[in-house]
Amino acid sequence: MPKWTKDIEAVEATTQATNGNSDPAPQWKYDVFLSFRGVDTRVSFLSHLSHELENSGEIRTFKDDKQLEIGEDISQSLLTAIEESRSAIIVLSKNYAFSAWCLDELTKICQCMKGKKRILPIFFDVDPSVVRYQKDTFGVALQKHARSGRYDIVKVEQWKADLTKVGNLSGWNLKDYKTERDLIEHIVKFVLKTVRQNT
């Protein structure tokens, strides 16, 4: 079993123990919110992952199929969907950080984590350290945003902090699996187990 999977299951056990005597969990509209960069993953991996999650018959999934034009802000309906989701799967691909829209989703997801949400990162052809320290394409993307003049320094620094936070979380690394299908099957099983434990 890959190390990342072991870490995730350990977090799950800790969460259950911690929340054992807490107030009843809120009623979520969605079990999973999918955050992704379409240019990297939409056609193959993301479409298959979304299909398998929904095909389980028990996992309510939110996947936004719209593409914002350059300069558009993330919509309020999308922010609301994040608030109404039990957990978030973030597909961290090479071009993820080039999208300000994706980074705004990430920030909102990190904010909602304080409300006992679950953040589940997938490192898709990207090493966790690249996300954690904003190296390679992630570093280039943040520099591009900072130099564009469209985003103030506070927002850019928040994006960096949230990428560091998510890069430090346990998740799934594509390189630990023989095929994308194997990874998807494992993710669906894990999410399904989590949903059943909370119903």
PDB file of N, CA and C in Angstrom, residues 39-115:
ATOM      1  N   VAL A  39      -7.356  21.799 -18.680  1.00  0.00           N
ATOM      2  CA  VAL A  39      -6.406  21.593 -19.771  1.00  0.00           C
ATOM      3  C   VAL A  39      -5.490  20.401 -19.514  1.00  0.00           C
ATOM      4  N   ASP A  40      -5.292  20.044 -18.244  1.00  0.00           N
ATOM      5  CA  ASP A  40      -4.417  18.922 -17.889  1.00  0.00           C
ATOM      6  C   ASP A  40      -5.161  17.602 -17.748  1.00  0.00           C
ATOM      7  N   THR A  41      -6.383  17.654 -17.236  1.00  0.00           N
ATOM      8  CA  THR A  41      -7.008  16.411 -16.769  1.00  0.00           C
ATOM      9  C   THR A  41      -8.434  16.163 -17.237  1.00  0.00           C
ATOM     10  N   ARG A  42      -9.117  17.154 -17.805  1.00  0.00           N
ATOM     11  CA  ARG A  42     -10.550  17.025 -18.061  1.00  0.00           C
ATOM     12  C   ARG A  42     -10.899  15.836 -18.964  1.00  0.00           C
ATOM     13  N   VAL A  43     -10.198  15.692 -20.086  1.00  0.00           N
ATOM     14  CA  VAL A  43     -10.588  14.716 -21.099  1.00  0.00           C
ATOM     15  C   VAL A  43     -10.411  13.283 -20.619  1.00  0.00           C
ATOM     16  N   SER A  44      -9.352  13.005 -19.910  1.00  0.00           N
ATOM     17  CA  SER A  44      -9.070  11.624 -19.526  1.00  0.00           C
ATOM     18  C   SER A  44      -9.305  11.355 -18.049  1.00  0.00           C
ATOM     19  N   PHE A  45      -8.331  11.721 -17.239  1.00  0.00           N
ATOM     20  CA  PHE A  45      -8.375  11.351 -15.820  1.00  0.00           C
ATOM     21  C   PHE A  45      -9.604  11.896 -15.107  1.00  0.00           C
ATOM     22  N   LEU A  46      -9.864  13.186 -15.239  1.00  0.00           N
ATOM     23  CA  LEU A  46     -10.952  13.808 -14.482  1.00  0.00           C
ATOM     24  C   LEU A  46     -12.302  13.254 -14.885  1.00  0.00           C
ATOM     25  N   SER A  47     -12.518  13.060 -16.183  1.00  0.00           N
ATOM     26  CA  SER A  47     -13.809  12.541 -16.633  1.00  0.00           C
ATOM     27  C   SER A  47     -14.030  11.129 -16.120  1.00  0.00           C
ATOM     28  N   HIS A  48     -12.975  10.322 -16.092  1.00  0.00           N
ATOM     29  CA  HIS A  48     -13.098   8.958 -15.582  1.00  0.00           C
ATOM     30  C   HIS A  48     -13.315   8.950 -14.070  1.00  0.00           C
ATOM     31  N   LEU A  49     -12.587   9.791 -13.359  1.00  0.00           N
ATOM     32  CA  LEU A  49     -12.757   9.875 -11.909  1.00  0.00           C
ATOM     33  C   LEU A  49     -14.170  10.309 -11.558  1.00  0.00           C
ATOM     34  N   SER A  50     -14.646  11.353 -12.209  1.00  0.00           N
ATOM     35  CA  SER A  50     -15.991  11.859 -11.946  1.00  0.00           C
ATOM     36  C   SER A  50     -17.041  10.800 -12.246  1.00  0.00           C
ATOM     37  N   HIS A  51     -16.859  10.098 -13.356  1.00  0.00           N
ATOM     38  CA  HIS A  51     -17.818   9.060 -13.745  1.00  0.00           C
ATOM     39  C   HIS A  51     -17.867   7.946 -12.710  1.00  0.00           C
ATOM     40  N   GLU A  52     -16.715   7.509 -12.249  1.00  0.00           N
ATOM     41  CA  GLU A  52     -16.678   6.415 -11.282  1.00  0.00           C
ATOM     42  C   GLU A  52     -17.234   6.837  -9.922  1.00  0.00           C
ATOM     43  N   LEU A  53     -16.982   8.066  -9.509  1.00  0.00           N
ATOM     44  CA  LEU A  53     -17.550   8.556  -8.249  1.00  0.00           C
ATOM     45  C   LEU A  53     -19.072   8.577  -8.323  1.00  0.00           C
ATOM     46  N   GLU A  54     -19.594   9.118  -9.408  1.00  0.00           N
ATOM     47  CA  GLU A  54     -21.043   9.219  -9.570  1.00  0.00           C
ATOM     48  C   GLU A  54     -21.670   7.854  -9.796  1.00  0.00           C
ATOM     49  N   ASN A  55     -20.945   6.971 -10.490  1.00  0.00           N
ATOM     50  CA  ASN A  55     -21.458   5.646 -10.811  1.00  0.00           C
ATOM     51  C   ASN A  55     -21.565   4.753  -9.584  1.00  0.00           C
ATOM     52  N   SER A  56     -20.926   5.162  -8.491  1.00  0.00           N
ATOM     53  CA  SER A  56     -21.026   4.385  -7.250  1.00  0.00           C
ATOM     54  C   SER A  56     -22.450   4.381  -6.718  1.00  0.00           C
ATOM     55  N   GLY A  57     -23.209   5.421  -7.072  1.00  0.00           N
ATOM     56  CA  GLY A  57     -24.591   5.521  -6.622  1.00  0.00           C
ATOM     57  C   GLY A  57     -24.746   6.088  -5.228  1.00  0.00           C
ATOM     58  N   GLU A  58     -23.621   6.328  -4.541  1.00  0.00           N
ATOM     59  CA  GLU A  58     -23.677   6.818  -3.166  1.00  0.00           C
ATOM     60  C   GLU A  58     -22.893   8.108  -2.945  1.00  0.00           C
ATOM     61  N   ILE A  59     -22.115   8.516  -3.925  1.00  0.00           N
ATOM     62  CA  ILE A  59     -21.254   9.687  -3.769  1.00  0.00           C
ATOM     63  C   ILE A  59     -21.799  10.845  -4.593  1.00  0.00           C
ATOM     64  N   ARG A  60     -22.219  11.894  -3.907  1.00  0.00           N
ATOM     65  CA  ARG A  60     -22.737  13.087  -4.597  1.00  0.00           C
ATOM     66  C   ARG A  60     -21.552  13.990  -4.927  1.00  0.00           C
ATOM     67  N   THR A  61     -21.324  14.179  -6.203  1.00  0.00           N
ATOM     68  CA  THR A  61     -20.120  14.869  -6.671  1.00  0.00           C
ATOM     69  C   THR A  61     -20.451  16.184  -7.359  1.00  0.00           C
ATOM     70  N   PHE A  62     -19.678  17.223  -7.036  1.00  0.00           N
ATOM     71  CA  PHE A  62     -19.816  18.501  -7.745  1.00  0.00           C
ATOM     72  C   PHE A  62     -18.587  18.698  -8.619  1.00  0.00           C
ATOM     73  N   LYS A  63     -18.835  18.819  -9.923  1.00  0.00           N
ATOM     74  CA  LYS A  63     -17.763  19.097 -10.882  1.00  0.00           C
ATOM     75  C   LYS A  63     -18.239  20.220 -11.782  1.00  0.00           C
ATOM     76  N   ASP A  64     -17.544  21.340 -11.753  1.00  0.00           N
ATOM     77  CA  ASP A  64     -17.941  22.474 -12.580  1.00  0.00           C
ATOM     78  C   ASP A  64     -17.385  22.297 -13.986  1.00  0.00           C
ATOM     79  N   ASP A  65     -18.279  22.290 -14.973  1.00  0.00           N
ATOM     80  CA  ASP A  65     -17.867  22.045 -16.352  1.00  0.00           C
ATOM     81  C   ASP A  65     -17.671  23.319 -17.157  1.00  0.00           C
ATOM     82  N   LYS A  66     -17.869  24.463 -16.531  1.00  0.00           N
ATOM     83  CA  LYS A  66     -17.717  25.718 -17.251  1.00  0.00           C
ATOM     84  C   LYS A  66     -16.249  26.138 -17.267  1.00  0.00           C
ATOM     85  N   GLN A  67     -15.897  26.885 -18.267  1.00  0.00           N
ATOM     86  CA  GLN A  67     -14.541  27.428 -18.357  1.00  0.00           C
ATOM     87  C   GLN A  67     -14.634  28.949 -18.316  1.00  0.00           C
ATOM     88  N   LEU A  68     -14.039  29.562 -17.313  1.00  0.00           N
ATOM     89  CA  LEU A  68     -14.055  31.022 -17.228  1.00  0.00           C
ATOM     90  C   LEU A  68     -13.091  31.627 -18.244  1.00  0.00           C
ATOM     91  N   GLU A  69     -13.452  32.769 -18.754  1.00  0.00           N
ATOM     92  CA  GLU A  69     -12.554  33.498 -19.637  1.00  0.00           C
ATOM     93  C   GLU A  69     -11.467  34.169 -18.792  1.00  0.00           C
ATOM     94  N   ILE A  70     -10.358  34.503 -19.413  1.00  0.00           N
ATOM     95  CA  ILE A  70      -9.264  35.167 -18.710  1.00  0.00           C
ATOM     96  C   ILE A  70      -9.763  36.465 -18.091  1.00  0.00           C
ATOM     97  N   GLY A  71      -9.477  36.640 -16.813  1.00  0.00           N
ATOM     98  CA  GLY A  71      -9.885  37.862 -16.134  1.00  0.00           C
ATOM     99  C   GLY A  71     -11.182  37.730 -15.368  1.00  0.00           C
ATOM    100  N   GLU A  72     -11.946  36.664 -15.630  1.00  0.00           N
ATOM    101  CA  GLU A  72     -13.196  36.480 -14.910  1.00  0.00           C
ATOM    102  C   GLU A  72     -12.915  35.992 -13.495  1.00  0.00           C
ATOM    103  N   ASP A  73     -13.766  36.397 -12.571  1.00  0.00           N
ATOM    104  CA  ASP A  73     -13.635  35.950 -11.189  1.00  0.00           C
ATOM    105  C   ASP A  73     -14.432  34.672 -10.976  1.00  0.00           C
ATOM    106  N   ILE A  74     -14.016  33.907  -9.985  1.00  0.00           N
ATOM    107  CA  ILE A  74     -14.752  32.708  -9.620  1.00  0.00           C
ATOM    108  C   ILE A  74     -16.157  33.104  -9.175  1.00  0.00           C
ATOM    109  N   SER A  75     -17.151  32.337  -9.587  1.00  0.00           N
ATOM    110  CA  SER A  75     -18.537  32.706  -9.319  1.00  0.00           C
ATOM    111  C   SER A  75     -18.936  32.394  -7.882  1.00  0.00           C
ATOM    112  N   GLN A  76     -19.937  33.114  -7.411  1.00  0.00           N
ATOM    113  CA  GLN A  76     -20.441  32.888  -6.059  1.00  0.00           C
ATOM    114  C   GLN A  76     -21.053  31.498  -5.939  1.00  0.00           C
ATOM    115  N   SER A  77     -21.675  31.026  -7.015  1.00  0.00           N
ATOM    116  CA  SER A  77     -22.293  29.698  -6.974  1.00  0.00           C
ATOM    117  C   SER A  77     -21.243  28.612  -6.759  1.00  0.00           C
ATOM    118  N   LEU A  78     -20.053  28.830  -7.323  1.00  0.00           N
ATOM    119  CA  LEU A  78     -18.975  27.864  -7.144  1.00  0.00           C
ATOM    120  C   LEU A  78     -18.456  27.891  -5.710  1.00  0.00           C
ATOM    121  N   LEU A  79     -18.329  29.083  -5.150  1.00  0.00           N
ATOM    122  CA  LEU A  79     -17.900  29.215  -3.758  1.00  0.00           C
ATOM    123  C   LEU A  79     -18.914  28.571  -2.823  1.00  0.00           C
ATOM    124  N   THR A  80     -20.197  28.737  -3.147  1.00  0.00           N
ATOM    125  CA  THR A  80     -21.253  28.129  -2.340  1.00  0.00           C
ATOM    126  C   THR A  80     -21.182  26.611  -2.415  1.00  0.00           C
ATOM    127  N   ALA A  81     -20.894  26.086  -3.602  1.00  0.00           N
ATOM    128  CA  ALA A  81     -20.785  24.636  -3.765  1.00  0.00           C
ATOM    129  C   ALA A  81     -19.666  24.073  -2.893  1.00  0.00           C
ATOM    130  N   ILE A  82     -18.577  24.814  -2.768  1.00  0.00           N
ATOM    131  CA  ILE A  82     -17.481  24.379  -1.895  1.00  0.00           C
ATOM    132  C   ILE A  82     -17.947  24.339  -0.444  1.00  0.00           C
ATOM    133  N   GLU A  83     -18.680  25.368  -0.028  1.00  0.00           N
ATOM    134  CA  GLU A  83     -19.198  25.430   1.341  1.00  0.00           C
ATOM    135  C   GLU A  83     -20.155  24.279   1.623  1.00  0.00           C
ATOM    136  N   GLU A  84     -20.865  23.830   0.600  1.00  0.00           N
ATOM    137  CA  GLU A  84     -21.875  22.790   0.766  1.00  0.00           C
ATOM    138  C   GLU A  84     -21.323  21.384   0.553  1.00  0.00           C
ATOM    139  N   SER A  85     -20.010  21.261   0.400  1.00  0.00           N
ATOM    140  CA  SER A  85     -19.384  19.964   0.153  1.00  0.00           C
ATOM    141  C   SER A  85     -18.700  19.427   1.402  1.00  0.00           C
ATOM    142  N   ARG A  86     -18.865  18.140   1.634  1.00  0.00           N
ATOM    143  CA  ARG A  86     -18.247  17.483   2.784  1.00  0.00           C
ATOM    144  C   ARG A  86     -16.724  17.466   2.654  1.00  0.00           C
ATOM    145  N   SER A  87     -16.247  17.246   1.445  1.00  0.00           N
ATOM    146  CA  SER A  87     -14.809  17.149   1.223  1.00  0.00           C
ATOM    147  C   SER A  87     -14.456  17.690  -0.155  1.00  0.00           C
ATOM    148  N   ALA A  88     -13.170  17.837  -0.393  1.00  0.00           N
ATOM    149  CA  ALA A  88     -12.706  18.332  -1.688  1.00  0.00           C
ATOM    150  C   ALA A  88     -11.539  17.488  -2.173  1.00  0.00           C
ATOM    151  N   ILE A  89     -11.630  17.049  -3.411  1.00  0.00           N
ATOM    152  CA  ILE A  89     -10.512  16.387  -4.066  1.00  0.00           C
ATOM    153  C   ILE A  89      -9.861  17.416  -4.979  1.00  0.00           C
ATOM    154  N   ILE A  90      -8.594  17.694  -4.744  1.00  0.00           N
ATOM    155  CA  ILE A  90      -7.868  18.685  -5.537  1.00  0.00           C
ATOM    156  C   ILE A  90      -6.859  17.954  -6.419  1.00  0.00           C
ATOM    157  N   VAL A  91      -7.072  18.018  -7.725  1.00  0.00           N
ATOM    158  CA  VAL A  91      -6.167  17.368  -8.669  1.00  0.00           C
ATOM    159  C   VAL A  91      -5.059  18.361  -9.024  1.00  0.00           C
ATOM    160  N   LEU A  92      -3.930  18.209  -8.377  1.00  0.00           N
ATOM    161  CA  LEU A  92      -2.810  19.141  -8.542  1.00  0.00           C
ATOM    162  C   LEU A  92      -1.939  18.688  -9.713  1.00  0.00           C
ATOM    163  N   SER A  93      -2.181  19.278 -10.867  1.00  0.00           N
ATOM    164  CA  SER A  93      -1.453  18.949 -12.086  1.00  0.00           C
ATOM    165  C   SER A  93      -0.462  20.066 -12.410  1.00  0.00           C
ATOM    166  N   LYS A  94       0.332  19.864 -13.440  1.00  0.00           N
ATOM    167  CA  LYS A  94       1.430  20.790 -13.747  1.00  0.00           C
ATOM    168  C   LYS A  94       0.967  22.225 -13.993  1.00  0.00           C
ATOM    169  N   ASN A  95      -0.195  22.388 -14.606  1.00  0.00           N
ATOM    170  CA  ASN A  95      -0.668  23.731 -14.956  1.00  0.00           C
ATOM    171  C   ASN A  95      -1.737  24.266 -14.003  1.00  0.00           C
ATOM    172  N   TYR A  96      -1.958  23.565 -12.898  1.00  0.00           N
ATOM    173  CA  TYR A  96      -3.009  23.969 -11.958  1.00  0.00           C
ATOM    174  C   TYR A  96      -2.834  25.416 -11.504  1.00  0.00           C
ATOM    175  N   ALA A  97      -1.627  25.778 -11.116  1.00  0.00           N
ATOM    176  CA  ALA A  97      -1.389  27.099 -10.520  1.00  0.00           C
ATOM    177  C   ALA A  97      -1.413  28.237 -11.533  1.00  0.00           C
ATOM    178  N   PHE A  98      -1.444  27.925 -12.829  1.00  0.00           N
ATOM    179  CA  PHE A  98      -1.550  28.989 -13.825  1.00  0.00           C
ATOM    180  C   PHE A  98      -2.963  29.565 -13.874  1.00  0.00           C
ATOM    181  N   SER A  99      -3.925  28.863 -13.280  1.00  0.00           N
ATOM    182  CA  SER A  99      -5.312  29.318 -13.260  1.00  0.00           C
ATOM    183  C   SER A  99      -5.622  30.033 -11.945  1.00  0.00           C
ATOM    184  N   ALA A 100      -5.890  31.337 -12.017  1.00  0.00           N
ATOM    185  CA  ALA A 100      -6.280  32.083 -10.816  1.00  0.00           C
ATOM    186  C   ALA A 100      -7.590  31.540 -10.276  1.00  0.00           C
ATOM    187  N   TRP A 101      -8.436  31.057 -11.173  1.00  0.00           N
ATOM    188  CA  TRP A 101      -9.709  30.456 -10.779  1.00  0.00           C
ATOM    189  C   TRP A 101      -9.447  29.253  -9.868  1.00  0.00           C
ATOM    190  N   CYS A 102      -8.548  28.351 -10.294  1.00  0.00           N
ATOM    191  CA  CYS A 102      -8.213  27.183  -9.477  1.00  0.00           C
ATOM    192  C   CYS A 102      -7.630  27.598  -8.128  1.00  0.00           C
ATOM    193  N   LEU A 103      -6.782  28.607  -8.141  1.00  0.00           N
ATOM    194  CA  LEU A 103      -6.166  29.063  -6.893  1.00  0.00           C
ATOM    195  C   LEU A 103      -7.193  29.678  -5.951  1.00  0.00           C
ATOM    196  N   ASP A 104      -8.187  30.365  -6.502  1.00  0.00           N
ATOM    197  CA  ASP A 104      -9.268  30.893  -5.664  1.00  0.00           C
ATOM    198  C   ASP A 104     -10.095  29.757  -5.069  1.00  0.00           C
ATOM    199  N   GLU A 105     -10.317  28.707  -5.862  1.00  0.00           N
ATOM    200  CA  GLU A 105     -10.999  27.524  -5.331  1.00  0.00           C
ATOM    201  C   GLU A 105     -10.197  26.944  -4.173  1.00  0.00           C
ATOM    202  N   LEU A 106      -8.902  26.826  -4.383  1.00  0.00           N
ATOM    203  CA  LEU A 106      -8.014  26.263  -3.361  1.00  0.00           C
ATOM    204  C   LEU A 106      -8.091  27.055  -2.061  1.00  0.00           C
ATOM    205  N   THR A 107      -8.069  28.378  -2.172  1.00  0.00           N
ATOM    206  CA  THR A 107      -8.155  29.230  -0.982  1.00  0.00           C
ATOM    207  C   THR A 107      -9.473  29.018  -0.253  1.00  0.00           C
ATOM    208  N   LYS A 108     -10.553  28.949  -1.001  1.00  0.00           N
ATOM    209  CA  LYS A 108     -11.869  28.734  -0.385  1.00  0.00           C
ATOM    210  C   LYS A 108     -11.932  27.367   0.284  1.00  0.00           C
ATOM    211  N   ILE A 109     -11.370  26.364  -0.364  1.00  0.00           N
ATOM    212  CA  ILE A 109     -11.344  25.019   0.209  1.00  0.00           C
ATOM    213  C   ILE A 109     -10.555  25.013   1.517  1.00  0.00           C
ATOM    214  N   CYS A 110      -9.419  25.691   1.541  1.00  0.00           N
ATOM    215  CA  CYS A 110      -8.607  25.752   2.763  1.00  0.00           C
ATOM    216  C   CYS A 110      -9.332  26.492   3.879  1.00  0.00           C
ATOM    217  N   GLN A 111     -10.092  27.512   3.534  1.00  0.00           N
ATOM    218  CA  GLN A 111     -10.887  28.230   4.531  1.00  0.00           C
ATOM    219  C   GLN A 111     -11.949  27.312   5.121  1.00  0.00           C
ATOM    220  N   CYS A 112     -12.582  26.529   4.264  1.00  0.00           N
ATOM    221  CA  CYS A 112     -13.654  25.647   4.721  1.00  0.00           C
ATOM    222  C   CYS A 112     -13.129  24.460   5.511  1.00  0.00           C
ATOM    223  N   MET A 113     -11.840  24.163   5.395  1.00  0.00           N
ATOM    224  CA  MET A 113     -11.252  23.053   6.127  1.00  0.00           C
ATOM    225  C   MET A 113     -11.387  23.267   7.627  1.00  0.00           C
ATOM    226  N   LYS A 114     -11.456  24.520   8.034  1.00  0.00           N
ATOM    227  CA  LYS A 114     -11.587  24.831   9.452  1.00  0.00           C
ATOM    228  C   LYS A 114     -12.914  24.339   9.999  1.00  0.00           C
ATOM    229  N   GLY A 115     -13.869  24.121   9.119  1.00  0.00           N
ATOM    230  CA  GLY A 115     -15.181  23.646   9.530  1.00  0.00           C
ATOM    231  C   GLY A 115     -15.292  22.142   9.437  1.00  0.00           C
TER     232      GLY A 115
END
